[in-house]
């Protein structure tokens, strides 16, 4: 029997050395390199598919990061290379970047510059290389890590000063969201970028996604001392590839918007748990009424679960959040219908092996699941999940640990 594969994060020195070496390989020299920046992937503790419904989410930053070595240019040309696509160079002019016209992975990068320009900032062209230990396609926000690393790089190179405080980082996150939505074409909410830019070591970020809130009102750092509680957050990359541009994510978002319009509310956040059954009854006669009812039920109950989770953590009762995680997974599986065979297998197996709680995380349709595990049971739970995948004839998953880590810098 093979052993579980652990996906290790890189040290800052190792990550910087990797991209400096790649920059020299691609562009001949790093003598005029402006610097190296990095940004983390994220894992969401709870609060899934709530960000675009003006709800609550509770992510933490991963120790796994994307590194960018960048050199500014005097023109508007963007040249990019990645360790994940060696030998290829992606190139465009910023003047040619526009919604629907920019293709390939470079859209996530050039889109950030485009969005900063659209916000009134003087941003020029650049040469950059990328390397990352954030698992790709795992629902851990590899795209947001890329966008946010580029955002803090451009902020520094052009002296924008936005990364210096939380309000400015909220503006950078907004630019990254525009890049992903409008240039890369993925209709995500803002949780991923906010987490990558605004989380802090040892804390989760309680993110309030209601429009109209100021940057400082919308995010609250919640101490999340797993080690002090004798716990570990185990992340399982199921290797069932997850993508947000295949239409399923957009369909869920459209259903929520249609339900809100039918109910005459600005967003599903406006529906309280006490009013939920009455509002679900109102949806019964709508086209696709059964689907809309299930989508609404998930969103409203998930927001409530996120509030309860944050309250328990603040009260030092992190070992009691397991049932909320379990209920979140059931809701995502049955009402929102975004789970997958592999995600369900992780959750069921981890709980049977002693995890306190488990759930899928991220957009779904593949990707990753998380399990809250006592520190002395991590290897036992990981081995059980690995063996379950092998027995089911599935590709073996990857495992990583997720102590709450630092933001883009």
PDB file of N, CA and C in Angstrom, residues 43-45 60 62 224 226 231-235 309 325 357 370-373 378 400-404:
ATOM      1  N   UNK A  43      -7.955  28.711   2.219  1.00  0.00           N
ATOM      2  CA  UNK A  43      -8.930  27.662   2.455  1.00  0.00           C
ATOM      3  C   UNK A  43     -10.054  28.290   3.263  1.00  0.00           C
ATOM      4  N   UNK A  44     -11.272  28.006   2.888  1.00  0.00           N
ATOM      5  CA  UNK A  44     -12.420  28.598   3.567  1.00  0.00           C
ATOM      6  C   UNK A  44     -12.916  27.650   4.648  1.00  0.00           C
ATOM      7  N   UNK A  45     -12.953  28.131   5.872  1.00  0.00           N
ATOM      8  CA  UNK A  45     -13.416  27.294   6.981  1.00  0.00           C
ATOM      9  C   UNK A  45     -14.899  27.006   6.869  1.00  0.00           C
ATOM     10  N   UNK A  60      -9.010  31.357   5.808  1.00  0.00           N
ATOM     11  CA  UNK A  60      -7.656  31.566   6.328  1.00  0.00           C
ATOM     12  C   UNK A  60      -6.689  31.482   5.160  1.00  0.00           C
ATOM     13  N   UNK A  62      -3.340  30.163   3.401  1.00  0.00           N
ATOM     14  CA  UNK A  62      -2.487  28.979   3.449  1.00  0.00           C
ATOM     15  C   UNK A  62      -1.009  29.373   3.546  1.00  0.00           C
ATOM     16  N   UNK A 224      -7.554  32.404  15.624  1.00  0.00           N
ATOM     17  CA  UNK A 224      -7.856  31.008  15.304  1.00  0.00           C
ATOM     18  C   UNK A 224      -6.644  30.175  15.682  1.00  0.00           C
ATOM     19  N   UNK A 226      -5.318  27.114  16.429  1.00  0.00           N
ATOM     20  CA  UNK A 226      -5.500  25.667  16.328  1.00  0.00           C
ATOM     21  C   UNK A 226      -4.506  24.925  17.216  1.00  0.00           C
ATOM     22  N   UNK A 231      -5.294  21.124  17.885  1.00  0.00           N
ATOM     23  CA  UNK A 231      -5.982  20.737  16.661  1.00  0.00           C
ATOM     24  C   UNK A 231      -5.164  21.102  15.433  1.00  0.00           C
ATOM     25  N   UNK A 232      -5.501  20.473  14.321  1.00  0.00           N
ATOM     26  CA  UNK A 232      -4.873  20.738  13.035  1.00  0.00           C
ATOM     27  C   UNK A 232      -5.951  20.774  11.970  1.00  0.00           C
ATOM     28  N   UNK A 233      -5.794  21.692  11.007  1.00  0.00           N
ATOM     29  CA  UNK A 233      -6.692  21.721   9.859  1.00  0.00           C
ATOM     30  C   UNK A 233      -6.016  20.961   8.722  1.00  0.00           C
ATOM     31  N   UNK A 234      -6.584  19.838   8.372  1.00  0.00           N
ATOM     32  CA  UNK A 234      -6.069  18.982   7.315  1.00  0.00           C
ATOM     33  C   UNK A 234      -6.821  19.291   6.024  1.00  0.00           C
ATOM     34  N   UNK A 235      -6.078  19.575   4.978  1.00  0.00           N
ATOM     35  CA  UNK A 235      -6.669  19.853   3.663  1.00  0.00           C
ATOM     36  C   UNK A 235      -6.361  18.677   2.743  1.00  0.00           C
ATOM     37  N   UNK A 309     -20.101  29.715  13.830  1.00  0.00           N
ATOM     38  CA  UNK A 309     -18.718  29.231  13.829  1.00  0.00           C
ATOM     39  C   UNK A 309     -17.793  30.309  14.399  1.00  0.00           C
ATOM     40  N   UNK A 325     -19.430  22.361  10.512  1.00  0.00           N
ATOM     41  CA  UNK A 325     -18.751  21.953   9.280  1.00  0.00           C
ATOM     42  C   UNK A 325     -19.507  20.821   8.593  1.00  0.00           C
ATOM     43  N   UNK A 357     -14.808  17.384  12.515  1.00  0.00           N
ATOM     44  CA  UNK A 357     -15.715  17.922  11.510  1.00  0.00           C
ATOM     45  C   UNK A 357     -15.035  17.894  10.165  1.00  0.00           C
ATOM     46  N   UNK A 370     -11.778  19.772   3.694  1.00  0.00           N
ATOM     47  CA  UNK A 370     -11.004  20.013   4.904  1.00  0.00           C
ATOM     48  C   UNK A 370     -11.561  19.159   6.037  1.00  0.00           C
ATOM     49  N   UNK A 371     -10.687  18.862   6.988  1.00  0.00           N
ATOM     50  CA  UNK A 371     -11.094  18.122   8.176  1.00  0.00           C
ATOM     51  C   UNK A 371     -10.417  18.752   9.387  1.00  0.00           C
ATOM     52  N   UNK A 372     -11.166  18.988  10.433  1.00  0.00           N
ATOM     53  CA  UNK A 372     -10.619  19.466  11.693  1.00  0.00           C
ATOM     54  C   UNK A 372     -10.268  18.239  12.525  1.00  0.00           C
ATOM     55  N   UNK A 373      -8.975  18.104  12.837  1.00  0.00           N
ATOM     56  CA  UNK A 373      -8.461  16.854  13.388  1.00  0.00           C
ATOM     57  C   UNK A 373      -7.612  17.150  14.627  1.00  0.00           C
ATOM     58  N   UNK A 378      -3.643  13.254  12.966  1.00  0.00           N
ATOM     59  CA  UNK A 378      -3.511  13.703  11.581  1.00  0.00           C
ATOM     60  C   UNK A 378      -3.081  12.556  10.671  1.00  0.00           C
ATOM     61  N   UNK A 400      -2.236  18.489   2.713  1.00  0.00           N
ATOM     62  CA  UNK A 400      -1.452  19.591   3.231  1.00  0.00           C
ATOM     63  C   UNK A 400      -2.046  20.070   4.537  1.00  0.00           C
ATOM     64  N   UNK A 401      -1.221  20.716   5.352  1.00  0.00           N
ATOM     65  CA  UNK A 401      -1.652  21.288   6.616  1.00  0.00           C
ATOM     66  C   UNK A 401      -1.847  22.782   6.427  1.00  0.00           C
ATOM     67  N   UNK A 402      -2.795  23.360   7.168  1.00  0.00           N
ATOM     68  CA  UNK A 402      -3.193  24.737   6.917  1.00  0.00           C
ATOM     69  C   UNK A 402      -3.198  25.585   8.180  1.00  0.00           C
ATOM     70  N   UNK A 403      -2.032  25.828   8.794  1.00  0.00           N
ATOM     71  CA  UNK A 403      -1.998  26.806   9.871  1.00  0.00           C
ATOM     72  C   UNK A 403      -2.304  28.187   9.293  1.00  0.00           C
ATOM     73  N   UNK A 404      -3.138  29.000   9.930  1.00  0.00           N
ATOM     74  CA  UNK A 404      -3.480  30.323   9.387  1.00  0.00           C
ATOM     75  C   UNK A 404      -2.225  31.164   9.171  1.00  0.00           C
TER      76      UNK A 404
END
